[in-house]
Amino acid sequence: MLAAGADRTLPHGATALEMPAPSDRPAFVTCPSYGNVPPAATAVHLPPEMLREPRARRTRACLSFTADPEPEHHARRLAYAYITPPEAPCRADPGPFIRRVFRTLALDLPQNFELLPPARRADATVRFRTLDFREAALRRQPFVLEGVTVKLLREQAPAVRRVSSDYIVHAALRDYPAEQRTQKGIESNCFRFGFVLEIDPACFTAPDLAAVRVVLELEDPREIPHEVRIDYCDGHGSAKVVPVEIVRVWHRSHSYHANGQYIPLFQAA
């Protein structure tokens, strides 16, 4: 048992839920390294087949025509807003609630987005002024206000399944490259399987020694892979393999106040 004052691995009063079986988790996800980041000093060579995910995890549409730049630019500014739970009253008129969410939880982000009619079975379509504004809003997720969650997606398949991100996971990313130990880099490499709510500040003060510990909000802990394989896309197969350990799993209700404010795990410990 942890002594009083010891490092906390789950919120006070929370009950640790059952960990997913190792066989239920995907072997790995591949995350391309954006922003011309050079390969980590500890990167290794991986053949293409070791970076190619199983087909079930990489559903993509391949179109054999040249896209018109103007519609493509328009599409890259769109995000589709899904509101949960399904019985939330604001779904009848989501526009005012979405604006209130941004004014309350993301006042530092540009508020000049447009709300368009819903599409792709979303509750609303949000058109940002630039691609960078949209990406900044996506990284800020999840948006939870008064017990209602607004989730933004870049695109969604026609067969939409409404989900609720009911689980919080404390995870440790082992042997994480020092070159990408930034908030943006960590969030980008975790985005494939969860929303980063918090990053342990200790990983920045000892970047070559400490594991990167994160708190993730997600639909199902079984989505967390055993490894994140960072592909540097340099033409030489340079990649960094980051093992992912699940430390604790608990229900999201233990990580939010009644008013929807997130309760820090690491900073409060």
mmCIF file of C-alpha atoms in Angstrom:
data_model
loop_
_atom_site.group_PDB
_atom_site.id
_atom_site.type_symbol
_atom_site.label_atom_id
_atom_site.label_comp_id
_atom_site.label_asym_id
_atom_site.label_seq_id
_atom_site.Cartn_x
_atom_site.Cartn_y
_atom_site.Cartn_z
ATOM 1 C CA MET A 1 0.000 0.000 0.000
ATOM 2 C CA LEU A 2 1.246 3.500 -0.825
ATOM 3 C CA ALA A 3 2.296 5.577 2.139
ATOM 4 C CA ALA A 4 0.699 8.951 2.785
ATOM 5 C CA GLY A 5 2.155 11.538 0.440
ATOM 6 C CA ALA A 6 3.429 8.941 -2.033
ATOM 7 C CA ASP A 7 3.054 9.447 -5.764
ATOM 8 C CA ARG A 8 -0.597 9.202 -6.674
ATOM 9 C CA THR A 9 -1.580 6.955 -9.556
ATOM 10 C CA LEU A 10 -5.350 7.568 -9.499
ATOM 11 C CA PRO A 11 -7.612 10.265 -8.008
ATOM 12 C CA HIS A 12 -8.506 10.304 -4.328
ATOM 13 C CA GLY A 13 -11.615 8.201 -3.748
ATOM 14 C CA ALA A 14 -11.547 6.574 -7.172
ATOM 15 C CA THR A 15 -11.797 2.818 -7.642
ATOM 16 C CA ALA A 16 -9.284 1.304 -10.030
ATOM 17 C CA LEU A 17 -11.107 -0.557 -12.794
ATOM 18 C CA GLU A 18 -9.968 -3.767 -14.421
ATOM 19 C CA MET A 19 -7.087 -3.447 -16.843
ATOM 20 C CA PRO A 20 -7.646 -4.662 -20.402
ATOM 21 C CA ALA A 21 -6.073 -8.017 -21.168
ATOM 22 C CA PRO A 22 -2.809 -7.695 -23.118
ATOM 23 C CA SER A 23 -4.304 -9.697 -25.980
ATOM 24 C CA ASP A 24 -7.173 -7.181 -26.295
ATOM 25 C CA ARG A 25 -4.866 -4.242 -26.986
ATOM 26 C CA PRO A 26 -3.461 -3.498 -30.455
ATOM 27 C CA ALA A 27 0.201 -4.286 -30.905
ATOM 28 C CA PHE A 28 1.061 -0.762 -32.051
ATOM 29 C CA VAL A 29 -0.061 2.424 -33.744
ATOM 30 C CA THR A 30 2.101 4.403 -36.143
ATOM 31 C CA CYS A 31 2.322 8.167 -35.699
ATOM 32 C CA PRO A 32 4.058 10.224 -38.387
ATOM 33 C CA SER A 33 6.358 12.911 -37.028
ATOM 34 C CA TYR A 34 5.223 16.328 -38.223
ATOM 35 C CA GLY A 35 7.078 19.617 -38.420
ATOM 36 C CA ASN A 36 10.346 18.318 -39.941
ATOM 37 C CA VAL A 37 11.477 16.908 -36.611
ATOM 38 C CA PRO A 38 14.792 15.073 -37.112
ATOM 39 C CA PRO A 39 14.948 11.428 -36.028
ATOM 40 C CA ALA A 40 15.567 10.885 -32.334
ATOM 41 C CA ALA A 41 19.084 9.951 -31.310
ATOM 42 C CA THR A 42 17.701 6.591 -30.149
ATOM 43 C CA ALA A 43 15.692 5.927 -33.326
ATOM 44 C CA VAL A 44 16.119 2.576 -35.072
ATOM 45 C CA HIS A 45 15.550 1.326 -38.593
ATOM 46 C CA LEU A 46 12.217 -0.426 -39.124
ATOM 47 C CA PRO A 47 11.159 -1.976 -42.424
ATOM 48 C CA PRO A 48 7.864 -0.653 -43.881
ATOM 49 C CA GLU A 49 5.884 -3.730 -42.799
ATOM 50 C CA MET A 50 6.678 -2.945 -39.143
ATOM 51 C CA LEU A 51 5.099 0.500 -39.489
ATOM 52 C CA ARG A 52 2.033 -0.649 -41.408
ATOM 53 C CA GLU A 53 -0.934 -1.149 -39.108
ATOM 54 C CA PRO A 54 -3.509 -3.916 -39.581
ATOM 55 C CA ARG A 55 -6.171 -2.946 -42.105
ATOM 56 C CA ALA A 56 -8.876 -2.883 -39.429
ATOM 57 C CA ARG A 57 -7.109 0.056 -37.741
ATOM 58 C CA ARG A 58 -6.356 2.124 -40.826
ATOM 59 C CA THR A 59 -9.577 2.662 -42.698
ATOM 60 C CA ARG A 60 -8.846 5.121 -45.479
ATOM 61 C CA ALA A 61 -10.441 6.088 -48.773
ATOM 62 C CA CYS A 62 -8.168 6.342 -51.806
ATOM 63 C CA LEU A 63 -9.421 8.670 -54.546
ATOM 64 C CA SER A 64 -7.729 8.759 -57.931
ATOM 65 C CA PHE A 65 -8.359 12.354 -59.018
ATOM 66 C CA THR A 66 -6.715 15.708 -58.497
ATOM 67 C CA ALA A 67 -8.494 17.645 -55.801
ATOM 68 C CA ASP A 68 -9.674 21.179 -56.464
ATOM 69 C CA PRO A 69 -7.593 23.382 -54.105
ATOM 70 C CA GLU A 70 -10.472 25.668 -53.090
ATOM 71 C CA PRO A 71 -12.906 22.962 -51.856
ATOM 72 C CA GLU A 72 -9.984 21.137 -50.253
ATOM 73 C CA HIS A 73 -9.009 24.294 -48.345
ATOM 74 C CA HIS A 74 -12.634 24.691 -47.249
ATOM 75 C CA ALA A 75 -12.847 21.078 -46.047
ATOM 76 C CA ARG A 76 -9.638 21.375 -44.020
ATOM 77 C CA ARG A 77 -11.250 24.082 -41.894
ATOM 78 C CA LEU A 78 -14.271 21.970 -40.936
ATOM 79 C CA ALA A 79 -14.846 19.981 -37.762
ATOM 80 C CA TYR A 80 -17.894 17.898 -36.930
ATOM 81 C CA ALA A 81 -19.303 18.357 -33.434
ATOM 82 C CA TYR A 82 -20.886 15.414 -31.608
ATOM 83 C CA ILE A 83 -22.670 15.983 -28.305
ATOM 84 C CA THR A 84 -23.066 13.331 -25.602
ATOM 85 C CA PRO A 85 -25.003 12.077 -23.769
ATOM 86 C CA PRO A 86 -27.696 11.647 -26.470
ATOM 87 C CA GLU A 87 -30.399 12.922 -24.116
ATOM 88 C CA ALA A 88 -28.646 16.273 -23.507
ATOM 89 C CA PRO A 89 -31.260 19.045 -24.024
ATOM 90 C CA CYS A 90 -28.773 21.256 -25.871
ATOM 91 C CA ARG A 91 -28.762 18.846 -28.819
ATOM 92 C CA ALA A 92 -32.079 20.381 -29.904
ATOM 93 C CA ASP A 93 -30.256 23.670 -30.568
ATOM 94 C CA PRO A 94 -26.517 22.966 -30.304
ATOM 95 C CA GLY A 95 -25.169 26.262 -31.656
ATOM 96 C CA PRO A 96 -25.539 28.433 -28.520
ATOM 97 C CA PHE A 97 -24.174 25.646 -26.307
ATOM 98 C CA ILE A 98 -21.095 25.133 -28.509
ATOM 99 C CA ARG A 99 -20.330 28.857 -28.410
ATOM 100 C CA ARG A 100 -20.761 28.863 -24.635
ATOM 101 C CA VAL A 101 -18.383 25.906 -24.368
ATOM 102 C CA PHE A 102 -15.671 27.837 -26.259
ATOM 103 C CA ARG A 103 -16.263 31.033 -24.277
ATOM 104 C CA THR A 104 -16.048 29.082 -21.013
ATOM 105 C CA LEU A 105 -13.321 26.506 -21.657
ATOM 106 C CA ALA A 106 -11.266 27.959 -24.534
ATOM 107 C CA LEU A 107 -11.478 31.722 -24.358
ATOM 108 C CA ASP A 108 -7.879 32.018 -25.581
ATOM 109 C CA LEU A 109 -8.842 30.377 -28.889
ATOM 110 C CA PRO A 110 -10.375 32.463 -31.717
ATOM 111 C CA GLN A 111 -14.128 32.748 -31.241
ATOM 112 C CA ASN A 112 -14.895 33.759 -34.839
ATOM 113 C CA PHE A 113 -15.787 30.281 -36.099
ATOM 114 C CA GLU A 114 -18.981 29.684 -38.052
ATOM 115 C CA LEU A 115 -21.685 27.195 -37.153
ATOM 116 C CA LEU A 116 -23.077 25.445 -40.214
ATOM 117 C CA PRO A 117 -25.979 22.978 -40.574
ATOM 118 C CA PRO A 118 -25.168 19.499 -39.264
ATOM 119 C CA ALA A 119 -23.590 16.975 -41.625
ATOM 120 C CA ARG A 120 -22.274 13.400 -41.407
ATOM 121 C CA ARG A 121 -24.735 12.706 -38.584
ATOM 122 C CA ALA A 122 -23.053 15.272 -36.350
ATOM 123 C CA ASP A 123 -24.977 17.699 -34.166
ATOM 124 C CA ALA A 124 -23.321 20.684 -35.841
ATOM 125 C CA THR A 125 -20.595 21.552 -38.330
ATOM 126 C CA VAL A 126 -17.982 24.057 -37.203
ATOM 127 C CA ARG A 127 -16.023 26.036 -39.799
ATOM 128 C CA PHE A 128 -12.879 27.672 -38.435
ATOM 129 C CA ARG A 129 -11.154 30.606 -40.136
ATOM 130 C CA THR A 130 -7.943 28.653 -40.713
ATOM 131 C CA LEU A 131 -6.665 25.099 -40.524
ATOM 132 C CA ASP A 132 -4.411 26.071 -37.600
ATOM 133 C CA PHE A 133 -7.413 27.326 -35.607
ATOM 134 C CA ARG A 134 -9.202 24.013 -36.197
ATOM 135 C CA GLU A 135 -6.173 21.983 -35.137
ATOM 136 C CA ALA A 136 -5.750 24.096 -32.006
ATOM 137 C CA ALA A 137 -9.374 23.404 -31.055
ATOM 138 C CA LEU A 138 -8.948 19.670 -31.678
ATOM 139 C CA ARG A 139 -5.872 19.542 -29.449
ATOM 140 C CA ARG A 140 -7.721 21.321 -26.641
ATOM 141 C CA GLN A 141 -10.310 18.527 -26.315
ATOM 142 C CA PRO A 142 -12.260 17.161 -24.610
ATOM 143 C CA PHE A 143 -14.765 19.943 -23.953
ATOM 144 C CA VAL A 144 -16.931 19.054 -20.963
ATOM 145 C CA LEU A 145 -19.380 21.583 -19.523
ATOM 146 C CA GLU A 146 -22.188 20.879 -17.072
ATOM 147 C CA GLY A 147 -21.832 17.139 -17.636
ATOM 148 C CA VAL A 148 -22.180 17.441 -21.426
ATOM 149 C CA THR A 149 -19.306 16.585 -23.783
ATOM 150 C CA VAL A 150 -18.694 18.227 -27.157
ATOM 151 C CA LYS A 151 -16.319 16.158 -29.283
ATOM 152 C CA LEU A 152 -14.856 17.571 -32.503
ATOM 153 C CA LEU A 153 -13.748 15.287 -35.330
ATOM 154 C CA ARG A 154 -12.021 16.111 -38.589
ATOM 155 C CA GLU A 155 -14.115 13.605 -40.495
ATOM 156 C CA GLN A 156 -16.438 10.728 -39.776
ATOM 157 C CA ALA A 157 -17.424 7.603 -41.675
ATOM 158 C CA PRO A 158 -21.064 7.359 -42.821
ATOM 159 C CA ALA A 159 -21.848 4.673 -40.244
ATOM 160 C CA VAL A 160 -21.526 6.845 -37.161
ATOM 161 C CA ARG A 161 -21.651 5.204 -33.758
ATOM 162 C CA ARG A 162 -22.269 7.610 -30.904
ATOM 163 C CA VAL A 163 -19.723 7.027 -28.194
ATOM 164 C CA SER A 164 -19.138 8.345 -24.735
ATOM 165 C CA SER A 165 -15.618 8.755 -23.378
ATOM 166 C CA ASP A 166 -16.336 7.278 -19.967
ATOM 167 C CA TYR A 167 -12.839 6.115 -19.063
ATOM 168 C CA ILE A 168 -9.728 7.859 -17.772
ATOM 169 C CA VAL A 169 -6.364 6.133 -18.062
ATOM 170 C CA HIS A 170 -3.076 6.945 -16.381
ATOM 171 C CA ALA A 171 -0.480 5.701 -18.866
ATOM 172 C CA ALA A 172 3.311 5.731 -18.984
ATOM 173 C CA LEU A 173 5.179 6.167 -22.272
ATOM 174 C CA ARG A 174 8.545 4.480 -21.760
ATOM 175 C CA ASP A 175 11.784 5.518 -23.479
ATOM 176 C CA TYR A 176 10.067 8.554 -24.987
ATOM 177 C CA PRO A 177 12.422 10.582 -27.228
ATOM 178 C CA ALA A 178 13.861 13.685 -25.588
ATOM 179 C CA GLU A 179 13.566 15.534 -28.915
ATOM 180 C CA GLN A 180 9.755 15.403 -28.784
ATOM 181 C CA ARG A 181 9.164 16.000 -25.086
ATOM 182 C CA THR A 182 6.883 18.956 -25.651
ATOM 183 C CA GLN A 183 3.205 19.227 -24.873
ATOM 184 C CA LYS A 184 2.343 19.440 -28.568
ATOM 185 C CA GLY A 185 4.532 16.453 -29.470
ATOM 186 C CA ILE A 186 3.120 14.245 -26.715
ATOM 187 C CA GLU A 187 -0.477 15.183 -27.529
ATOM 188 C CA SER A 188 0.078 14.462 -31.219
ATOM 189 C CA ASN A 189 1.564 11.024 -30.530
ATOM 190 C CA CYS A 190 -1.331 10.076 -28.216
ATOM 191 C CA PHE A 191 -4.119 11.483 -30.370
ATOM 192 C CA ARG A 192 -4.679 8.170 -32.170
ATOM 193 C CA PHE A 193 -6.068 6.512 -29.053
ATOM 194 C CA GLY A 194 -7.055 9.181 -26.514
ATOM 195 C CA PHE A 195 -7.284 12.836 -25.553
ATOM 196 C CA VAL A 196 -4.444 14.051 -23.338
ATOM 197 C CA LEU A 197 -5.895 15.757 -20.267
ATOM 198 C CA GLU A 198 -2.636 16.187 -18.397
ATOM 199 C CA ILE A 199 1.096 15.502 -18.650
ATOM 200 C CA ASP A 200 3.269 14.860 -15.610
ATOM 201 C CA PRO A 201 5.619 17.890 -15.333
ATOM 202 C CA ALA A 202 8.385 15.566 -14.070
ATOM 203 C CA CYS A 203 8.962 14.264 -17.595
ATOM 204 C CA PHE A 204 10.155 17.712 -18.690
ATOM 205 C CA THR A 205 12.606 18.221 -15.829
ATOM 206 C CA ALA A 206 14.359 14.863 -16.395
ATOM 207 C CA PRO A 207 13.747 14.175 -20.102
ATOM 208 C CA ASP A 208 16.374 11.452 -20.446
ATOM 209 C CA LEU A 209 15.327 9.475 -17.384
ATOM 210 C CA ALA A 210 11.640 9.816 -16.512
ATOM 211 C CA ALA A 211 8.848 8.068 -18.344
ATOM 212 C CA VAL A 212 6.274 10.394 -19.876
ATOM 213 C CA ARG A 213 3.160 9.967 -17.741
ATOM 214 C CA VAL A 214 -0.129 11.150 -19.172
ATOM 215 C CA VAL A 215 -3.795 11.152 -18.239
ATOM 216 C CA LEU A 216 -6.004 10.192 -21.174
ATOM 217 C CA GLU A 217 -9.752 10.342 -21.682
ATOM 218 C CA LEU A 218 -11.095 7.767 -24.111
ATOM 219 C CA GLU A 219 -13.962 5.461 -24.992
ATOM 220 C CA ASP A 220 -12.291 2.115 -24.321
ATOM 221 C CA PRO A 221 -8.943 1.328 -22.621
ATOM 222 C CA ARG A 222 -8.516 -1.552 -25.053
ATOM 223 C CA GLU A 223 -7.715 1.061 -27.724
ATOM 224 C CA ILE A 224 -4.389 1.820 -26.051
ATOM 225 C CA PRO A 225 -1.601 0.089 -27.996
ATOM 226 C CA HIS A 226 1.364 -1.757 -26.558
ATOM 227 C CA GLU A 227 3.643 0.532 -28.578
ATOM 228 C CA VAL A 228 3.631 3.866 -30.355
ATOM 229 C CA ARG A 229 5.923 3.746 -33.362
ATOM 230 C CA ILE A 230 6.960 7.259 -34.376
ATOM 231 C CA ASP A 231 7.731 7.302 -38.096
ATOM 232 C CA TYR A 232 10.140 10.083 -39.042
ATOM 233 C CA CYS A 233 9.313 9.674 -42.751
ATOM 234 C CA ASP A 234 12.906 10.402 -43.766
ATOM 235 C CA GLY A 235 13.093 7.742 -46.456
ATOM 236 C CA HIS A 236 15.431 5.588 -44.362
ATOM 237 C CA GLY A 237 12.859 3.850 -42.163
ATOM 238 C CA SER A 238 13.913 5.806 -39.074
ATOM 239 C CA ALA A 239 11.445 5.204 -36.272
ATOM 240 C CA LYS A 240 11.243 5.381 -32.522
ATOM 241 C CA VAL A 241 9.462 2.590 -30.626
ATOM 242 C CA VAL A 242 7.770 3.838 -27.444
ATOM 243 C CA PRO A 243 6.314 1.121 -25.158
ATOM 244 C CA VAL A 244 2.999 2.137 -23.549
ATOM 245 C CA GLU A 245 2.136 0.898 -20.050
ATOM 246 C CA ILE A 246 -1.347 1.251 -18.559
ATOM 247 C CA VAL A 247 -0.869 2.246 -14.911
ATOM 248 C CA ARG A 248 -4.484 2.712 -13.764
ATOM 249 C CA VAL A 249 -7.985 2.889 -15.231
ATOM 250 C CA TRP A 250 -10.960 4.616 -13.572
ATOM 251 C CA HIS A 251 -14.333 6.163 -14.432
ATOM 252 C CA ARG A 252 -14.240 9.742 -15.678
ATOM 253 C CA SER A 253 -16.657 10.933 -12.971
ATOM 254 C CA HIS A 254 -13.753 10.878 -10.488
ATOM 255 C CA SER A 255 -11.744 13.359 -12.576
ATOM 256 C CA TYR A 256 -14.305 16.145 -12.951
ATOM 257 C CA HIS A 257 -15.997 18.538 -10.567
ATOM 258 C CA ALA A 258 -19.771 18.864 -10.697
ATOM 259 C CA ASN A 259 -19.322 21.980 -12.852
ATOM 260 C CA GLY A 260 -17.343 20.037 -15.464
ATOM 261 C CA GLN A 261 -13.864 21.268 -14.457
ATOM 262 C CA TYR A 262 -11.054 18.715 -14.758
ATOM 263 C CA ILE A 263 -9.296 17.777 -11.490
ATOM 264 C CA PRO A 264 -5.514 17.472 -12.058
ATOM 265 C CA LEU A 265 -3.903 14.211 -11.011
ATOM 266 C CA PHE A 266 -0.181 14.996 -11.115
ATOM 267 C CA GLN A 267 -0.239 18.635 -10.126
ATOM 268 C CA ALA A 268 -2.540 17.934 -7.179
ATOM 269 C CA ALA A 269 -0.471 15.036 -5.857
#
